[in-house]
């Protein structure tokens, strides 16, 4: 799946239009840094997740690196929308959601064991997790996308926490 990116003007504002060439879907969202641009990108991400959940009713995708399912929950949507909306490239990265969840690679030590971090102290949204996995997906032409996955205390369920694009400037 490949994206064609073009910038268009709509009501005197610049919008980045990402079009999936294989599915002919167009995703317009603003590329500016103003507050209303951030809010428009955040709304776009929320709408994208709503459509994704409609198409993926189980709300989970099997990840080969973790060898387990990654669940998409309300927390996933809120955290990703809040963080990724600051940057148009991160907003565009969210449109690769299924691909990222399936193919992101977790860090492993020399013995092949998964490397995880403890949840950040003072981060209320991370308190429900016992472990945080930082994973990366290298998207050809696009660049590196970072996926953070948390493991819920008790159940051990792995939940998508956040998706952001890594800027390679």
Short mmCIF file of C-alpha atoms in Angstrom, two decimals:
data_model
loop_
_atom_site.label_atom_id
_atom_site.label_comp_id
_atom_site.label_asym_id
_atom_site.label_seq_id
_atom_site.Cartn_x
_atom_site.Cartn_y
_atom_site.Cartn_z
CA UNK A 1 0.00 0.00 0.00
CA UNK A 2 1.46 3.34 -0.98
CA UNK A 3 0.53 6.92 -0.25
CA UNK A 4 0.63 9.88 -2.56
CA UNK A 5 0.94 13.13 -0.63
CA UNK A 6 -0.23 16.44 -2.03
CA UNK A 7 -0.91 19.78 -0.43
CA UNK A 8 -4.17 21.50 -1.31
CA UNK A 9 -5.66 24.81 -0.30
CA UNK A 10 -9.14 24.79 1.15
CA UNK A 11 -10.67 27.96 2.61
CA UNK A 12 -7.23 29.61 2.51
CA UNK A 13 -5.72 26.83 4.71
CA UNK A 14 -3.13 24.27 3.66
CA UNK A 15 -4.14 20.65 3.96
CA UNK A 16 -2.06 17.57 3.41
CA UNK A 17 -4.00 15.02 1.40
CA UNK A 18 -2.77 11.49 1.71
CA UNK A 19 -4.27 9.14 -0.80
CA UNK A 20 -3.94 5.38 -0.54
CA UNK A 21 -3.20 4.46 -4.12
CA UNK A 22 -4.48 0.89 -3.82
CA UNK A 23 -7.76 1.79 -2.15
CA UNK A 24 -8.31 5.27 -3.60
CA UNK A 25 -9.02 6.67 -0.13
CA UNK A 26 -8.24 10.31 0.51
CA UNK A 27 -7.32 11.59 3.97
CA UNK A 28 -7.24 15.40 4.15
CA UNK A 29 -5.93 17.14 7.27
CA UNK A 30 -4.19 20.46 7.93
CA UNK A 31 -0.41 20.74 7.99
CA UNK A 32 -0.17 23.97 10.01
CA UNK A 33 0.87 24.42 13.62
CA UNK A 34 -2.07 26.51 14.81
CA UNK A 35 -4.44 25.35 17.55
CA UNK A 36 -7.28 24.75 15.07
CA UNK A 37 -4.93 22.64 12.90
CA UNK A 38 -4.08 20.48 15.92
CA UNK A 39 -7.78 20.11 16.75
CA UNK A 40 -8.62 19.18 13.14
CA UNK A 41 -5.88 16.51 13.11
CA UNK A 42 -7.09 15.18 16.46
CA UNK A 43 -10.63 14.92 15.10
CA UNK A 44 -9.28 13.17 12.00
CA UNK A 45 -7.47 10.57 14.15
CA UNK A 46 -10.57 9.95 16.27
CA UNK A 47 -12.68 9.47 13.11
CA UNK A 48 -10.05 7.19 11.61
CA UNK A 49 -10.16 4.95 14.70
CA UNK A 50 -13.98 4.86 14.59
CA UNK A 51 -13.82 3.64 10.98
CA UNK A 52 -11.02 1.20 11.80
CA UNK A 53 -13.00 -0.32 14.68
CA UNK A 54 -16.04 -0.68 12.39
CA UNK A 55 -13.89 -2.70 9.99
CA UNK A 56 -12.02 -4.60 12.76
CA UNK A 57 -14.75 -5.50 15.24
CA UNK A 58 -12.43 -7.64 17.40
CA UNK A 59 -10.37 -4.46 18.02
CA UNK A 60 -7.15 -6.45 18.04
CA UNK A 61 -4.36 -7.48 15.67
CA UNK A 62 -1.77 -10.24 16.14
CA UNK A 63 1.79 -8.92 16.37
CA UNK A 64 4.52 -11.29 15.23
CA UNK A 65 7.31 -9.77 17.33
CA UNK A 66 5.37 -9.91 20.63
CA UNK A 67 3.75 -13.20 19.57
CA UNK A 68 0.45 -11.97 21.00
CA UNK A 69 -2.53 -9.83 20.16
CA UNK A 70 -2.39 -6.06 20.56
CA UNK A 71 -5.75 -4.66 21.64
CA UNK A 72 -7.04 -1.24 20.62
CA UNK A 73 -8.98 0.39 23.45
CA UNK A 74 -10.40 3.80 24.29
CA UNK A 75 -7.08 4.70 25.93
CA UNK A 76 -5.29 3.90 22.63
CA UNK A 77 -7.46 6.36 20.74
CA UNK A 78 -7.18 9.17 23.29
CA UNK A 79 -3.43 8.91 23.78
CA UNK A 80 -2.62 8.58 20.08
CA UNK A 81 -4.98 11.40 19.09
CA UNK A 82 -3.47 13.66 21.75
CA UNK A 83 0.16 12.99 20.81
CA UNK A 84 0.06 12.32 17.06
CA UNK A 85 -2.10 15.37 16.29
CA UNK A 86 0.81 17.71 17.07
CA UNK A 87 2.58 16.64 13.90
CA UNK A 88 1.11 15.99 10.44
CA UNK A 89 3.56 13.12 9.78
CA UNK A 90 2.44 11.35 12.98
CA UNK A 91 -1.17 11.92 11.95
CA UNK A 92 -0.43 10.31 8.60
CA UNK A 93 1.33 7.41 10.38
CA UNK A 94 -1.92 6.53 12.17
CA UNK A 95 -3.46 5.63 8.79
CA UNK A 96 -1.07 2.64 8.70
CA UNK A 97 -2.58 1.30 11.96
CA UNK A 98 -3.16 -2.34 10.95
CA UNK A 99 0.24 -2.58 9.28
CA UNK A 100 1.97 -1.08 12.34
CA UNK A 101 0.19 -3.32 14.84
CA UNK A 102 1.05 -6.44 12.80
CA UNK A 103 4.64 -5.69 11.91
CA UNK A 104 6.18 -3.43 14.56
CA UNK A 105 9.28 -4.97 16.08
CA UNK A 106 9.92 -5.02 19.82
CA UNK A 107 13.40 -4.56 21.20
CA UNK A 108 15.03 -7.82 22.32
CA UNK A 109 18.17 -8.56 24.30
CA UNK A 110 20.99 -10.82 23.10
CA UNK A 111 19.13 -13.88 24.46
CA UNK A 112 16.04 -13.01 22.44
CA UNK A 113 13.98 -11.91 25.46
CA UNK A 114 11.69 -8.90 25.07
CA UNK A 115 13.01 -5.66 26.53
CA UNK A 116 10.41 -3.61 28.36
CA UNK A 117 10.30 -0.44 30.43
CA UNK A 118 8.50 0.30 33.65
CA UNK A 119 5.58 2.74 33.31
CA UNK A 120 6.63 6.36 33.92
CA UNK A 121 6.26 7.57 37.48
CA UNK A 122 3.48 10.12 37.81
CA UNK A 123 1.88 9.26 34.46
CA UNK A 124 -1.74 8.53 35.45
CA UNK A 125 -2.62 6.86 32.16
CA UNK A 126 0.30 4.42 32.50
CA UNK A 127 -0.50 3.30 36.06
CA UNK A 128 -2.70 0.46 34.81
CA UNK A 129 0.27 -1.14 33.02
CA UNK A 130 2.96 -3.39 34.48
CA UNK A 131 5.25 -3.16 31.42
CA UNK A 132 5.67 -0.81 28.46
CA UNK A 133 7.09 -2.09 25.17
CA UNK A 134 8.66 0.40 22.77
CA UNK A 135 8.38 -0.97 19.25
CA UNK A 136 9.36 0.36 15.83
CA UNK A 137 8.04 -0.15 12.35
CA UNK A 138 10.10 0.87 9.34
CA UNK A 139 7.67 1.93 6.60
CA UNK A 140 9.34 2.11 3.18
CA UNK A 141 9.39 5.65 1.75
CA UNK A 142 7.63 7.00 4.88
CA UNK A 143 10.23 6.36 7.60
CA UNK A 144 10.20 5.03 11.16
CA UNK A 145 7.02 4.80 13.22
CA UNK A 146 7.12 4.28 16.97
CA UNK A 147 4.47 2.11 18.65
CA UNK A 148 4.15 2.00 22.43
CA UNK A 149 2.33 -1.02 23.87
CA UNK A 150 1.40 -1.49 27.52
CA UNK A 151 0.78 -4.78 29.32
CA UNK A 152 -2.19 -4.53 31.68
CA UNK A 153 -1.63 -5.52 35.29
CA UNK A 154 -3.39 -8.74 36.19
CA UNK A 155 -4.76 -9.81 32.80
CA UNK A 156 -1.48 -9.42 30.88
CA UNK A 157 -3.44 -8.05 27.92
CA UNK A 158 -1.27 -5.99 25.58
CA UNK A 159 -2.84 -2.67 24.63
CA UNK A 160 -1.74 -0.15 22.03
CA UNK A 161 -0.79 2.96 23.97
CA UNK A 162 0.48 5.44 21.36
CA UNK A 163 1.67 5.79 17.76
CA UNK A 164 3.99 8.56 16.56
CA UNK A 165 6.26 9.10 13.58
CA UNK A 166 9.98 9.49 14.20
CA UNK A 167 11.29 12.52 12.31
CA UNK A 168 14.40 11.73 10.28
CA UNK A 169 15.68 15.22 9.59
#
